[in-house]
């Protein structure tokens, strides 16, 4: 009897340890995901396009109903880097988030906060878009602050979470309008400070148009608003291109962040999506970073895919790095290796960590499920 009790207690302890480890793993994954969105928002906030405009950060903030808090913090960090213009950037980002919050509170039918009539709400929101798009964003919204609230009970926090969870699920028209207004506010500040030059007027028109259109494009991938695969691939490609393009002026310990991201993201897409999308990602990253360097990322992806088919990823990463460095030395001279080698090594390290922590975990789970299916 005593031995049976000891065994039962040991099983209970093992079960508790397993549950704790699973919770830690889940929360670590969530925090890592939020950190990625925070970093991506910072990069897009730093990105500059035609006429020196910066519409991509606003488009990311308005283009998704998930990870809004992390994206806002990332944009605020980038705003602090704008020098004398930092206050206006901070105010615009906060105002855009507040406009989205108010729109959700006023128009979201399921939150209990909606104060407009059903007819006005339907005209502003759209019934079909509410059913297809907002429901997915409502169910999958993973804002870090809101999720923390779910772990408290007996304090009314869960009720508040359920009421506020859907407020960032407004229609695409409202999101685009919010992005356009925020971009216009930034542009008006620039026009007034610049002395009403035609250059700044053109920049205002471009910034508003790109912010609104990019919001629609980004939302297809970020909120899964369309099940049409080509449309989603276009949206993901635009987001990838924008991320690498925006990082062109950012240095990471004196190295080009754009090159590091291009190498890492190309390999990640090839690992996660296969040869076709990996090759397209390598070309997009290369064009966004430096068109003459695009073949370097393409060669790296092809080498990795070749060895990945034989389950020898490490050899694929190593050979891909050599191929990429050989191309860079060929087109830019041997002196370019002084900055290319450290950048490629950092990218290799980042991808190897992701391979071990993310992709390998998914592969082990698939094998375990497959083994259980065979046993049954």
XYZ file of C-alpha atoms in Angstrom:
376
model
C 0.000 0.000 0.000
C 2.736 2.419 0.916
C 4.578 1.717 -2.307
C 1.416 2.442 -4.329
C 0.902 5.738 -2.482
C 4.512 6.707 -3.120
C 4.090 5.937 -6.830
C 0.861 7.983 -6.988
C 2.543 10.949 -5.286
C 5.462 10.694 -7.708
C 3.047 10.671 -10.642
C 1.242 13.723 -9.266
C 4.525 15.582 -8.857
C 5.581 14.659 -12.389
C 2.210 15.811 -13.697
C 2.522 19.157 -11.928
C 6.048 19.620 -13.235
C 4.849 18.855 -16.750
C 2.033 21.386 -16.442
C 4.396 24.065 -15.143
C 6.889 23.368 -17.914
C 4.114 23.560 -20.515
C 2.881 26.886 -19.131
C 6.410 28.267 -19.125
C 6.900 27.129 -22.718
C 3.618 28.694 -23.830
C 4.319 31.989 -22.101
C 7.874 32.080 -23.393
C 6.531 31.603 -26.912
C 3.997 34.380 -26.420
C 6.577 36.787 -25.046
C 8.904 35.966 -27.923
C 6.095 36.626 -30.393
C 5.300 39.976 -28.772
C 9.002 40.880 -28.815
C 9.129 40.142 -32.545
C 6.203 42.460 -33.202
C 7.744 45.148 -31.011
C 10.998 44.921 -32.951
C 9.191 44.870 -36.288
C 7.214 47.969 -35.322
C 10.408 49.761 -34.361
C 11.997 48.902 -37.708
C 8.968 50.004 -39.731
C 8.759 53.185 -37.674
C 12.332 53.979 -38.664
C 11.737 53.259 -42.353
C 11.734 56.143 -44.823
C 10.163 56.097 -48.249
C 9.753 58.609 -51.073
C 10.039 62.287 -50.003
C 11.345 61.117 -46.627
C 7.871 60.021 -45.494
C 7.276 57.373 -42.828
C 3.869 55.734 -43.386
C 4.744 52.088 -42.732
C 4.708 52.249 -38.943
C 1.221 53.746 -38.973
C 0.096 51.084 -41.452
C 1.320 48.313 -39.146
C -0.425 49.849 -36.141
C -3.735 50.127 -37.999
C -3.379 46.971 -40.058
C -3.858 44.369 -37.351
C -6.164 43.701 -34.463
C -3.567 41.594 -32.681
C -0.383 42.542 -30.824
C -1.524 46.185 -30.772
C 0.151 46.979 -27.456
C 3.529 45.577 -28.562
C 3.346 47.406 -31.893
C 2.488 50.673 -30.159
C 5.449 50.354 -27.787
C 7.773 49.615 -30.705
C 6.567 52.700 -32.568
C 6.958 54.848 -29.459
C 10.558 53.677 -29.114
C 11.214 54.629 -32.733
C 9.512 57.983 -32.143
C 12.000 58.820 -29.398
C 14.743 58.531 -32.051
C 13.271 61.292 -34.218
C 15.015 64.169 -32.470
C 13.053 67.428 -32.517
C 10.078 65.725 -34.176
C 9.763 63.086 -31.448
C 6.800 64.725 -29.617
C 4.625 64.926 -32.726
C 5.375 61.296 -33.653
C 4.509 60.149 -30.124
C 1.252 62.113 -30.137
C 0.247 60.801 -33.560
C 0.904 57.163 -32.646
C -1.001 57.503 -29.376
C -3.841 59.299 -31.144
C -4.068 56.572 -33.785
C -4.276 53.865 -31.112
C -6.876 55.925 -29.219
C -8.958 56.405 -32.370
C -8.946 52.663 -32.963
C -9.882 52.058 -29.338
C -12.792 54.500 -29.488
C -13.958 53.101 -32.804
C -13.999 49.628 -31.324
C -15.839 50.750 -28.191
C -18.454 52.645 -30.179
C -18.963 50.186 -33.004
C -18.122 46.717 -31.663
C -21.503 45.081 -31.222
C -20.314 42.213 -29.025
C -18.457 44.237 -26.393
C -21.460 45.779 -24.665
C -19.898 49.225 -25.009
C -21.472 50.044 -28.387
C -23.660 53.158 -28.144
C -24.611 53.656 -31.791
C -27.752 52.275 -33.327
C -27.657 48.980 -35.228
C -28.347 50.710 -38.546
C -25.489 53.205 -38.190
C -23.169 50.461 -36.970
C -23.943 48.233 -39.940
C -23.282 51.047 -42.393
C -19.968 51.929 -40.767
C -18.744 48.442 -40.019
C -20.353 46.155 -42.578
C -22.069 42.934 -41.586
C -20.119 40.581 -43.836
C -16.734 42.001 -42.847
C -17.727 41.711 -39.205
C -18.575 38.051 -39.646
C -15.468 37.046 -41.612
C -12.701 39.333 -40.437
C -13.546 40.715 -37.040
C -14.577 37.346 -35.617
C -11.167 35.834 -36.381
C -9.355 38.813 -34.900
C -11.679 38.715 -31.883
C -10.933 35.056 -31.191
C -7.216 35.170 -31.930
C -6.347 38.543 -30.414
C -3.198 37.993 -28.393
C -2.422 41.366 -26.853
C 0.002 40.772 -23.999
C -1.713 43.048 -21.478
C -5.123 41.542 -22.121
C -3.827 37.993 -21.848
C -2.258 38.706 -18.471
C -5.668 39.757 -17.211
C -7.131 36.375 -18.053
C -5.050 34.697 -15.348
C -6.747 36.633 -12.538
C -10.053 35.489 -11.133
C -12.550 36.909 -8.668
C -11.552 40.513 -9.311
C -13.694 41.334 -12.320
C -10.676 41.468 -14.618
C -11.943 38.610 -16.769
C -15.161 40.501 -17.421
C -13.220 43.586 -18.390
C -10.992 41.534 -20.685
C -13.990 39.973 -22.430
C -15.504 43.427 -22.921
C -12.358 45.110 -24.252
C -10.892 42.186 -26.233
C -12.767 42.986 -29.424
C -12.276 46.738 -29.541
C -9.420 46.538 -32.068
C -11.529 44.509 -34.524
C -13.136 47.369 -36.422
C -13.720 47.284 -40.164
C -11.081 47.790 -42.824
C -12.592 51.114 -43.891
C -12.187 52.513 -40.386
C -8.641 51.192 -40.146
C -7.659 52.815 -43.440
C -9.337 56.060 -42.413
C -7.466 56.063 -39.106
C -4.159 55.449 -40.888
C -4.891 58.224 -43.366
C -5.743 60.723 -40.636
C -2.602 59.848 -38.660
C -0.422 60.161 -41.765
C -2.075 63.484 -42.604
C -1.324 64.798 -39.116
C 2.374 63.968 -39.517
C 2.387 65.525 -42.968
C 0.692 68.743 -41.819
C 3.332 69.198 -39.144
C 6.022 68.778 -41.767
C 4.281 71.210 -44.141
C 3.996 73.918 -41.493
C 7.556 73.516 -40.216
C 8.946 73.320 -43.754
C 7.319 76.527 -44.911
C 4.603 75.111 -47.199
C 6.931 73.838 -49.903
C 5.616 71.822 -52.838
C 8.004 69.047 -51.855
C 6.242 68.655 -48.508
C 2.824 68.782 -50.167
C 3.774 65.927 -52.468
C 5.136 64.063 -49.446
C 1.794 64.525 -47.657
C -0.193 63.067 -50.543
C 2.206 60.135 -50.861
C 2.264 59.449 -47.113
C -1.536 59.407 -46.759
C -2.006 57.187 -49.817
C 0.671 54.673 -48.788
C -0.473 54.541 -45.144
C -4.058 53.751 -46.112
C -3.193 51.234 -48.829
C -0.476 49.508 -46.774
C -2.950 49.115 -43.918
C -5.224 47.120 -46.200
C -2.345 45.073 -47.606
C -0.763 44.259 -44.238
C -4.090 43.247 -42.676
C -4.543 40.392 -45.159
C -1.522 38.585 -43.725
C -1.660 39.777 -40.126
C -5.382 39.227 -39.509
C -5.966 36.477 -42.088
C -8.761 38.452 -43.718
C -8.646 36.435 -46.908
C -8.352 32.714 -47.572
C -7.315 33.352 -51.176
C -3.734 32.088 -51.119
C -2.234 34.369 -53.832
C -3.605 37.427 -52.048
C -2.112 36.310 -48.753
C 1.247 35.635 -50.398
C 1.253 39.147 -51.878
C 0.485 40.600 -48.458
C 3.228 38.568 -46.766
C 5.694 39.537 -49.494
C 4.855 43.219 -49.068
C 5.353 42.958 -45.326
C 8.680 41.177 -45.797
C 9.891 43.718 -48.350
C 8.828 46.628 -46.130
C 10.625 45.181 -43.121
C 13.937 44.766 -44.951
C 13.588 48.110 -46.732
C 12.925 49.954 -43.458
C 15.949 48.396 -41.771
C 18.293 49.744 -44.445
C 19.340 52.723 -42.338
C 19.691 50.842 -39.041
C 23.048 49.583 -37.838
C 23.464 46.641 -35.482
C 26.846 46.996 -33.775
C 28.092 48.773 -36.865
C 26.681 46.157 -39.243
C 23.798 46.509 -41.658
C 20.633 45.199 -40.027
C 19.063 44.877 -43.470
C 21.636 42.318 -44.561
C 21.260 40.317 -41.347
C 17.479 40.318 -41.654
C 17.600 39.421 -45.348
C 19.783 36.382 -44.723
C 17.854 35.222 -41.655
C 14.358 35.749 -43.051
C 15.210 34.092 -46.361
C 16.342 30.940 -44.582
C 13.386 31.021 -42.187
C 10.862 31.244 -45.010
C 12.636 28.459 -46.896
C 12.593 26.293 -43.764
C 8.961 26.986 -42.916
C 7.326 27.261 -46.349
C 9.467 25.255 -48.738
C 11.473 25.911 -51.888
C 9.068 28.073 -53.883
C 8.297 30.633 -51.228
C 11.866 30.514 -49.895
C 13.286 31.479 -53.297
C 10.733 34.279 -53.667
C 11.566 35.534 -50.169
C 15.298 35.539 -50.991
C 14.675 37.597 -54.121
C 12.396 40.046 -52.310
C 14.871 40.497 -49.459
C 17.704 40.958 -51.920
C 15.813 43.587 -53.900
C 14.851 45.437 -50.727
C 18.400 45.383 -49.367
C 20.584 45.703 -52.465
C 19.577 44.343 -55.889
C 23.146 43.445 -56.782
C 23.335 41.291 -53.628
C 20.071 39.428 -54.314
C 21.841 36.387 -55.870
C 23.775 35.954 -52.607
C 20.596 35.250 -50.649
C 19.253 33.110 -53.475
C 22.392 30.947 -53.465
C 22.206 30.624 -49.679
C 18.599 29.444 -49.846
C 19.282 26.956 -52.645
C 22.235 25.457 -50.780
C 20.201 25.189 -47.601
C 17.259 23.553 -49.360
C 19.542 20.989 -50.976
C 20.966 19.826 -47.650
C 17.645 20.232 -45.844
C 16.174 17.569 -48.120
C 18.806 15.219 -46.663
C 18.125 16.439 -43.093
C 21.550 18.057 -42.787
C 20.535 21.635 -42.012
C 23.833 22.653 -40.417
C 25.765 21.780 -43.560
C 23.202 23.675 -45.624
C 23.568 26.821 -43.529
C 27.371 26.598 -43.687
C 27.531 26.051 -47.432
C 24.888 28.713 -48.032
C 26.957 31.202 -46.076
C 30.038 30.437 -48.151
C 28.077 30.846 -51.386
C 26.637 34.174 -50.255
C 30.029 35.492 -49.166
C 31.603 34.348 -52.432
C 29.036 36.313 -54.435
C 29.476 39.438 -52.289
C 33.261 39.237 -52.700
C 32.823 38.780 -56.474
C 30.562 41.790 -57.049
C 31.861 44.157 -54.348
C 35.451 43.110 -53.858
C 37.274 41.260 -51.123
C 37.113 44.315 -48.865
C 33.359 43.859 -48.521
C 34.001 40.671 -46.538
C 35.093 42.794 -43.573
C 31.458 43.680 -42.876
C 29.770 40.783 -44.684
C 31.364 37.967 -42.677
C 30.268 39.232 -39.225
C 26.779 39.934 -40.552
C 26.431 36.453 -42.031
C 27.704 34.867 -38.813
C 25.101 36.743 -36.781
C 22.391 35.708 -39.229
C 23.546 32.090 -39.082
C 23.434 32.156 -35.289
C 19.948 33.655 -35.233
C 18.625 31.124 -37.735
C 20.251 28.212 -35.902
C 18.581 29.280 -32.658
C 15.228 29.536 -34.397
C 15.816 26.146 -35.992
C 16.465 24.555 -32.600
C 13.775 26.373 -30.622
C 10.937 26.742 -33.130
C 11.184 24.540 -36.187
C 12.693 21.481 -34.497
C 10.000 21.581 -31.807
C 7.299 21.520 -34.445
C 8.990 18.623 -36.218
C 9.236 16.590 -32.988
C 5.544 17.166 -32.281
C 4.629 16.002 -35.773
C 6.748 12.856 -35.357
C 5.171 12.152 -31.963
C 1.672 12.531 -33.382
C 2.580 10.337 -36.326
C 3.992 7.656 -33.989
C 0.876 7.693 -31.795
C -1.287 7.343 -34.915
C 0.646 4.286 -36.023
C 0.335 2.661 -32.602
C -3.409 3.133 -32.556
